[in-house]
Protein backbone atom coordinates (compact mmCIF):
# COMPACT_ATOMS: atom_id res chain seq x y z
CA UNK A 1 0.00 0.00 0.00
CA UNK A 2 1.11 3.53 -0.76
CA UNK A 3 1.44 5.77 2.28
CA UNK A 4 1.15 9.49 1.66
CA UNK A 5 2.81 11.77 4.19
CA UNK A 6 2.02 15.48 4.17
CA UNK A 7 4.75 17.76 5.47
CA UNK A 8 2.73 19.46 8.19
CA UNK A 9 -0.41 18.62 10.14
CA UNK A 10 -1.09 22.26 10.97
CA UNK A 11 0.17 25.61 9.75
CA UNK A 12 -0.68 29.13 10.88
CA UNK A 13 -0.17 31.64 8.10
CA UNK A 14 -0.83 35.31 7.36
CA UNK A 15 -2.85 36.70 4.44
CA UNK A 16 -0.86 37.33 1.24
CA UNK A 17 1.76 34.80 2.36
CA UNK A 18 2.89 32.07 -0.03
CA UNK A 19 2.14 28.59 1.31
CA UNK A 20 3.67 25.31 0.22
CA UNK A 21 2.29 21.95 1.31
CA UNK A 22 4.21 18.85 0.34
CA UNK A 23 3.02 15.27 -0.04
CA UNK A 24 5.49 12.40 -0.19
CA UNK A 25 4.53 8.93 -1.42
CA UNK A 26 6.13 5.77 -0.07
CA UNK A 27 6.58 4.54 -3.66
CA UNK A 28 6.38 6.05 -7.12
CA UNK A 29 2.87 6.90 -8.28
CA UNK A 30 3.74 8.79 -11.46
CA UNK A 31 1.49 11.82 -11.67
CA UNK A 32 -1.59 10.19 -10.12
CA UNK A 33 -1.76 12.66 -7.25
CA UNK A 34 -4.67 15.02 -6.59
CA UNK A 35 -5.21 17.85 -4.13
CA UNK A 36 -8.41 18.67 -2.25
CA UNK A 37 -9.59 21.47 0.02
CA UNK A 38 -12.13 20.79 2.73
CA UNK A 39 -13.81 23.40 4.88
CA UNK A 40 -15.71 22.47 8.06
CA UNK A 41 -18.98 20.65 7.40
CA UNK A 42 -18.42 20.70 3.64
CA UNK A 43 -17.56 18.05 1.08
CA UNK A 44 -14.01 18.04 -0.28
CA UNK A 45 -13.32 20.23 -3.29
CA UNK A 46 -10.90 19.25 -6.05
CA UNK A 47 -8.15 21.85 -6.49
CA UNK A 48 -5.54 20.14 -8.68
CA UNK A 49 -5.65 16.81 -10.50
CA UNK A 50 -2.81 14.65 -11.80
CA UNK A 51 -0.21 16.62 -9.89
CA UNK A 52 -0.37 19.84 -11.88
CA UNK A 53 -3.59 20.07 -13.90
CA UNK A 54 -5.68 23.07 -12.99
CA UNK A 55 -9.42 22.80 -12.38
CA UNK A 56 -11.99 25.13 -13.88
CA UNK A 57 -13.32 27.57 -11.30
CA UNK A 58 -10.42 27.14 -8.89
CA UNK A 59 -8.52 30.40 -8.29
CA UNK A 60 -5.22 30.65 -10.15
CA UNK A 61 -3.31 31.15 -6.90
CA UNK A 62 -3.53 27.37 -6.42
CA UNK A 63 -0.96 25.33 -8.33
CA UNK A 64 0.58 21.89 -8.11
CA UNK A 65 3.83 20.25 -9.14
CA UNK A 66 5.79 17.05 -8.78
CA UNK A 67 5.91 13.48 -9.99
CA UNK A 68 7.06 10.11 -8.75
CA UNK A 69 7.14 10.41 -4.97
CA UNK A 70 7.32 14.14 -4.20
CA UNK A 71 4.50 16.57 -4.81
CA UNK A 72 3.74 20.15 -3.86
CA UNK A 73 0.63 22.27 -3.56
CA UNK A 74 1.39 25.99 -3.67
CA UNK A 75 -0.99 28.74 -2.67
CA UNK A 76 0.24 32.14 -3.81
CA UNK A 77 -0.93 35.22 -1.93
CA UNK A 78 -3.08 33.43 0.63
CA UNK A 79 -6.56 34.79 1.25
CA UNK A 80 -8.72 34.49 4.38
CA UNK A 81 -11.11 32.16 2.56
CA UNK A 82 -8.27 29.63 2.13
CA UNK A 83 -8.55 28.60 5.78
CA UNK A 84 -9.29 24.89 5.44
CA UNK A 85 -7.84 21.39 5.56
CA UNK A 86 -5.88 20.25 2.52
CA UNK A 87 -5.49 16.62 1.49
CA UNK A 88 -3.54 14.80 -1.18
CA UNK A 89 -4.92 11.61 -2.73
CA UNK A 90 -3.10 9.03 -4.83
CA UNK A 91 -4.94 6.97 -7.45
CA UNK A 92 -1.88 5.39 -9.00
CA UNK A 93 -1.94 2.18 -6.99
CA UNK A 94 -4.78 0.29 -5.33
CA UNK A 95 -5.86 0.73 -2.63
CA UNK A 96 -6.11 4.47 -3.15
CA UNK A 97 -4.93 6.52 -0.18
CA UNK A 98 -5.10 10.03 1.26
CA UNK A 99 -2.49 12.00 3.11
CA UNK A 100 -3.27 12.77 6.75
CA UNK A 101 -4.27 16.34 5.92
CA UNK A 102 -2.82 19.78 6.60
CA UNK A 103 -4.96 22.32 8.43
CA UNK A 104 -4.29 25.92 7.49
CA UNK A 105 -5.19 28.61 10.01
CA UNK A 106 -5.20 32.22 8.91
CA UNK A 107 -3.71 34.60 11.49
CA UNK B 1 -27.25 20.61 -12.83
CA UNK B 2 -24.31 18.32 -12.28
CA UNK B 3 -24.70 16.73 -8.86
CA UNK B 4 -24.54 13.69 -6.64
CA UNK B 5 -27.33 13.39 -4.08
CA UNK B 6 -26.90 10.89 -1.28
CA UNK B 7 -29.48 9.11 0.84
CA UNK B 8 -29.46 6.42 3.48
CA UNK B 9 -27.32 6.45 6.58
CA UNK B 10 -28.34 6.74 10.19
CA UNK B 11 -27.90 4.84 13.43
CA UNK B 12 -27.30 1.10 13.34
CA UNK B 13 -26.22 -1.43 15.97
CA UNK B 14 -22.89 -3.23 15.76
CA UNK B 15 -23.21 -6.22 13.48
CA UNK B 16 -26.05 -4.61 11.57
CA UNK B 17 -26.41 -3.60 7.94
CA UNK B 18 -27.12 -0.41 6.04
CA UNK B 19 -27.29 0.64 2.38
CA UNK B 20 -26.25 4.03 1.10
CA UNK B 21 -27.41 5.45 -2.22
CA UNK B 22 -25.97 8.16 -4.45
CA UNK B 23 -28.12 9.52 -7.30
CA UNK B 24 -26.20 11.12 -10.15
CA UNK B 25 -27.45 13.75 -12.58
CA UNK B 26 -26.08 16.18 -15.14
CA UNK B 27 -23.24 14.00 -16.42
CA UNK B 28 -22.81 10.66 -18.17
CA UNK B 29 -23.02 8.29 -15.20
CA UNK B 30 -22.68 5.17 -17.31
CA UNK B 31 -19.06 5.96 -18.21
CA UNK B 32 -18.06 7.24 -14.76
CA UNK B 33 -15.79 5.39 -12.36
CA UNK B 34 -17.35 5.99 -8.95
CA UNK B 35 -15.93 5.93 -5.44
CA UNK B 36 -16.98 5.95 -1.83
CA UNK B 37 -14.85 7.90 0.66
CA UNK B 38 -15.45 8.22 4.41
CA UNK B 39 -14.39 10.54 7.20
CA UNK B 40 -14.54 9.55 10.85
CA UNK B 41 -15.52 12.35 13.26
CA UNK B 42 -12.69 14.87 13.50
CA UNK B 43 -10.42 12.74 11.34
CA UNK B 44 -9.06 12.71 7.82
CA UNK B 45 -10.41 11.26 4.59
CA UNK B 46 -10.28 7.51 3.91
CA UNK B 47 -10.93 5.87 0.54
CA UNK B 48 -13.42 3.01 0.83
CA UNK B 49 -14.25 1.52 -2.56
CA UNK B 50 -14.35 2.04 -6.32
CA UNK B 51 -16.40 0.64 -9.17
CA UNK B 52 -15.46 1.02 -12.81
CA UNK B 53 -17.97 1.65 -15.57
CA UNK B 54 -19.56 -1.42 -17.12
CA UNK B 55 -17.86 -0.65 -20.42
CA UNK B 56 -14.54 -0.84 -18.57
CA UNK B 57 -15.45 -4.13 -16.92
CA UNK B 58 -17.45 -2.95 -13.92
CA UNK B 59 -14.79 -4.27 -11.56
CA UNK B 60 -14.77 -3.33 -7.90
CA UNK B 61 -11.95 -2.61 -5.44
CA UNK B 62 -12.01 -2.10 -1.69
CA UNK B 63 -9.91 -0.77 1.16
CA UNK B 64 -8.62 -3.43 3.49
CA UNK B 65 -10.76 -2.53 6.53
CA UNK B 66 -14.03 -2.99 4.59
CA UNK B 67 -13.15 -5.84 2.21
CA UNK B 68 -15.59 -8.73 2.62
CA UNK B 69 -18.11 -6.59 4.53
CA UNK B 70 -18.96 -3.76 2.12
CA UNK B 71 -20.21 -4.06 -1.48
CA UNK B 72 -20.17 -1.24 -4.00
CA UNK B 73 -22.59 -1.52 -6.90
CA UNK B 74 -24.30 0.57 -9.53
CA UNK B 75 -27.59 0.67 -11.41
CA UNK B 76 -26.94 2.55 -14.62
CA UNK B 77 -30.64 2.48 -15.51
CA UNK B 78 -31.26 4.61 -12.41
CA UNK B 79 -27.98 6.58 -12.50
CA UNK B 80 -27.43 5.43 -8.95
CA UNK B 81 -24.45 4.18 -6.96
CA UNK B 82 -24.83 2.04 -3.86
CA UNK B 83 -22.79 0.95 -0.87
CA UNK B 84 -24.11 -2.09 1.00
CA UNK B 85 -22.51 -2.23 4.42
CA UNK B 86 -22.76 -5.44 6.46
CA UNK B 87 -21.27 -6.59 9.78
CA UNK B 88 -20.86 -2.97 10.79
CA UNK B 89 -18.40 -2.06 13.52
CA UNK B 90 -18.06 1.00 15.71
CA UNK B 91 -14.99 2.01 13.74
CA UNK B 92 -17.18 2.32 10.61
CA UNK B 93 -18.83 5.38 12.17
CA UNK B 94 -18.17 8.18 9.70
CA UNK B 95 -19.57 10.57 7.15
CA UNK B 96 -19.67 8.71 3.85
CA UNK B 97 -19.23 10.55 0.54
CA UNK B 98 -19.78 9.30 -3.00
CA UNK B 99 -17.47 10.83 -5.56
CA UNK B 100 -16.43 10.93 -9.20
CA UNK B 101 -12.93 11.96 -8.32
CA UNK B 102 -11.68 12.94 -11.76
CA UNK B 103 -14.65 15.22 -12.42
CA UNK B 104 -14.37 16.70 -8.94
CA UNK B 105 -17.91 15.64 -8.06
CA UNK B 106 -18.82 14.85 -4.46
CA UNK B 107 -22.08 14.07 -2.74
CA UNK B 108 -23.18 16.04 0.29
CA UNK B 109 -22.15 13.27 2.67
CA UNK B 110 -24.26 11.09 4.93
CA UNK B 111 -23.54 10.16 8.54
CA UNK B 112 -23.43 6.51 9.54
CA UNK B 113 -23.29 5.89 13.29
CA UNK B 114 -22.63 2.37 14.55
CA UNK B 115 -23.52 2.17 18.21
CA UNK B 116 -25.60 0.12 20.63
XYZ file of C-alpha atoms in Angstrom:
223
model
C 0.000 0.000 0.000
C 1.111 3.531 -0.764
C 1.445 5.769 2.276
C 1.146 9.491 1.658
C 2.815 11.774 4.187
C 2.016 15.477 4.173
C 4.753 17.755 5.465
C 2.730 19.456 8.186
C -0.409 18.617 10.139
C -1.088 22.261 10.966
C 0.170 25.609 9.749
C -0.680 29.133 10.884
C -0.168 31.640 8.101
C -0.835 35.307 7.363
C -2.847 36.703 4.442
C -0.864 37.326 1.242
C 1.764 34.796 2.355
C 2.894 32.071 -0.032
C 2.136 28.592 1.314
C 3.670 25.309 0.223
C 2.286 21.949 1.308
C 4.211 18.854 0.337
C 3.021 15.271 -0.042
C 5.494 12.398 -0.186
C 4.531 8.934 -1.420
C 6.131 5.767 -0.071
C 6.585 4.540 -3.661
C 6.379 6.054 -7.120
C 2.870 6.904 -8.283
C 3.735 8.788 -11.461
C 1.486 11.825 -11.673
C -1.592 10.194 -10.123
C -1.756 12.664 -7.251
C -4.669 15.020 -6.593
C -5.213 17.853 -4.126
C -8.412 18.674 -2.247
C -9.589 21.471 0.018
C -12.134 20.787 2.730
C -13.806 23.397 4.879
C -15.709 22.466 8.055
C -18.984 20.654 7.397
C -18.423 20.699 3.637
C -17.559 18.046 1.076
C -14.010 18.036 -0.280
C -13.321 20.233 -3.292
C -10.902 19.251 -6.052
C -8.151 21.851 -6.488
C -5.544 20.136 -8.676
C -5.651 16.807 -10.503
C -2.808 14.650 -11.797
C -0.210 16.623 -9.892
C -0.371 19.842 -11.877
C -3.588 20.071 -13.903
C -5.675 23.065 -12.988
C -9.422 22.797 -12.382
C -11.993 25.133 -13.884
C -13.323 27.568 -11.302
C -10.423 27.138 -8.885
C -8.518 30.398 -8.292
C -5.225 30.652 -10.153
C -3.313 31.147 -6.901
C -3.533 27.365 -6.418
C -0.960 25.326 -8.328
C 0.585 21.888 -8.110
C 3.830 20.246 -9.141
C 5.787 17.053 -8.780
C 5.910 13.484 -9.995
C 7.060 10.115 -8.754
C 7.143 10.414 -4.967
C 7.317 14.135 -4.196
C 4.498 16.571 -4.805
C 3.741 20.148 -3.856
C 0.634 22.275 -3.561
C 1.389 25.993 -3.666
C -0.993 28.743 -2.671
C 0.239 32.137 -3.808
C -0.933 35.222 -1.934
C -3.079 33.428 0.632
C -6.561 34.785 1.251
C -8.715 34.490 4.383
C -11.110 32.157 2.557
C -8.274 29.628 2.127
C -8.547 28.595 5.780
C -9.289 24.885 5.444
C -7.836 21.395 5.565
C -5.884 20.250 2.516
C -5.494 16.621 1.491
C -3.538 14.798 -1.175
C -4.923 11.606 -2.730
C -3.098 9.028 -4.829
C -4.939 6.968 -7.448
C -1.877 5.386 -9.004
C -1.945 2.176 -6.986
C -4.784 0.285 -5.330
C -5.863 0.735 -2.632
C -6.105 4.474 -3.151
C -4.928 6.517 -0.180
C -5.102 10.031 1.259
C -2.489 11.998 3.111
C -3.274 12.774 6.755
C -4.269 16.335 5.920
C -2.825 19.784 6.605
C -4.965 22.318 8.428
C -4.294 25.924 7.488
C -5.186 28.608 10.006
C -5.202 32.224 8.914
C -3.714 34.598 11.493
C -27.249 20.611 -12.831
C -24.307 18.323 -12.275
C -24.698 16.731 -8.857
C -24.543 13.688 -6.639
C -27.333 13.394 -4.078
C -26.898 10.889 -1.283
C -29.480 9.107 0.843
C -29.465 6.423 3.479
C -27.322 6.448 6.578
C -28.343 6.739 10.193
C -27.899 4.838 13.426
C -27.298 1.096 13.342
C -26.223 -1.427 15.973
C -22.888 -3.232 15.765
C -23.215 -6.218 13.476
C -26.053 -4.608 11.570
C -26.412 -3.602 7.938
C -27.124 -0.414 6.040
C -27.294 0.645 2.384
C -26.247 4.029 1.100
C -27.415 5.452 -2.220
C -25.974 8.159 -4.454
C -28.123 9.522 -7.300
C -26.201 11.125 -10.151
C -27.446 13.747 -12.583
C -26.077 16.185 -15.137
C -23.245 13.997 -16.425
C -22.806 10.656 -18.168
C -23.019 8.293 -15.195
C -22.682 5.167 -17.314
C -19.057 5.965 -18.212
C -18.056 7.239 -14.762
C -15.788 5.388 -12.357
C -17.352 5.986 -8.953
C -15.934 5.928 -5.443
C -16.983 5.947 -1.827
C -14.850 7.896 0.665
C -15.448 8.225 4.407
C -14.392 10.540 7.201
C -14.541 9.547 10.850
C -15.522 12.349 13.257
C -12.693 14.869 13.503
C -10.416 12.742 11.343
C -9.058 12.710 7.820
C -10.414 11.263 4.587
C -10.284 7.510 3.911
C -10.926 5.873 0.540
C -13.415 3.009 0.832
C -14.251 1.520 -2.563
C -14.349 2.040 -6.321
C -16.403 0.641 -9.167
C -15.461 1.021 -12.812
C -17.974 1.647 -15.568
C -19.564 -1.417 -17.118
C -17.857 -0.651 -20.415
C -14.539 -0.841 -18.570
C -15.455 -4.134 -16.920
C -17.453 -2.949 -13.920
C -14.791 -4.270 -11.563
C -14.765 -3.327 -7.896
C -11.954 -2.608 -5.444
C -12.007 -2.098 -1.689
C -9.914 -0.768 1.163
C -8.617 -3.434 3.494
C -10.762 -2.535 6.532
C -14.028 -2.993 4.593
C -13.152 -5.843 2.212
C -15.585 -8.728 2.624
C -18.105 -6.589 4.532
C -18.965 -3.760 2.117
C -20.205 -4.058 -1.477
C -20.170 -1.241 -3.995
C -22.594 -1.524 -6.898
C -24.298 0.568 -9.529
C -27.588 0.672 -11.406
C -26.944 2.553 -14.620
C -30.641 2.476 -15.513
C -31.264 4.615 -12.415
C -27.978 6.576 -12.500
C -27.432 5.435 -8.949
C -24.454 4.185 -6.962
C -24.831 2.041 -3.856
C -22.792 0.948 -0.870
C -24.109 -2.085 0.997
C -22.509 -2.228 4.423
C -22.755 -5.440 6.457
C -21.273 -6.593 9.779
C -20.862 -2.973 10.794
C -18.400 -2.061 13.522
C -18.063 1.002 15.714
C -14.993 2.014 13.736
C -17.178 2.321 10.611
C -18.829 5.376 12.172
C -18.165 8.182 9.698
C -19.571 10.573 7.151
C -19.665 8.710 3.849
C -19.233 10.545 0.542
C -19.778 9.304 -2.995
C -17.466 10.835 -5.559
C -16.431 10.925 -9.202
C -12.930 11.964 -8.321
C -11.683 12.942 -11.764
C -14.648 15.225 -12.418
C -14.372 16.697 -8.942
C -17.911 15.642 -8.063
C -18.823 14.853 -4.463
C -22.079 14.073 -2.740
C -23.178 16.041 0.293
C -22.155 13.266 2.667
C -24.257 11.087 4.925
C -23.538 10.157 8.538
C -23.426 6.509 9.544
C -23.295 5.886 13.287
C -22.628 2.368 14.554
C -23.523 2.167 18.214
C -25.597 0.120 20.630
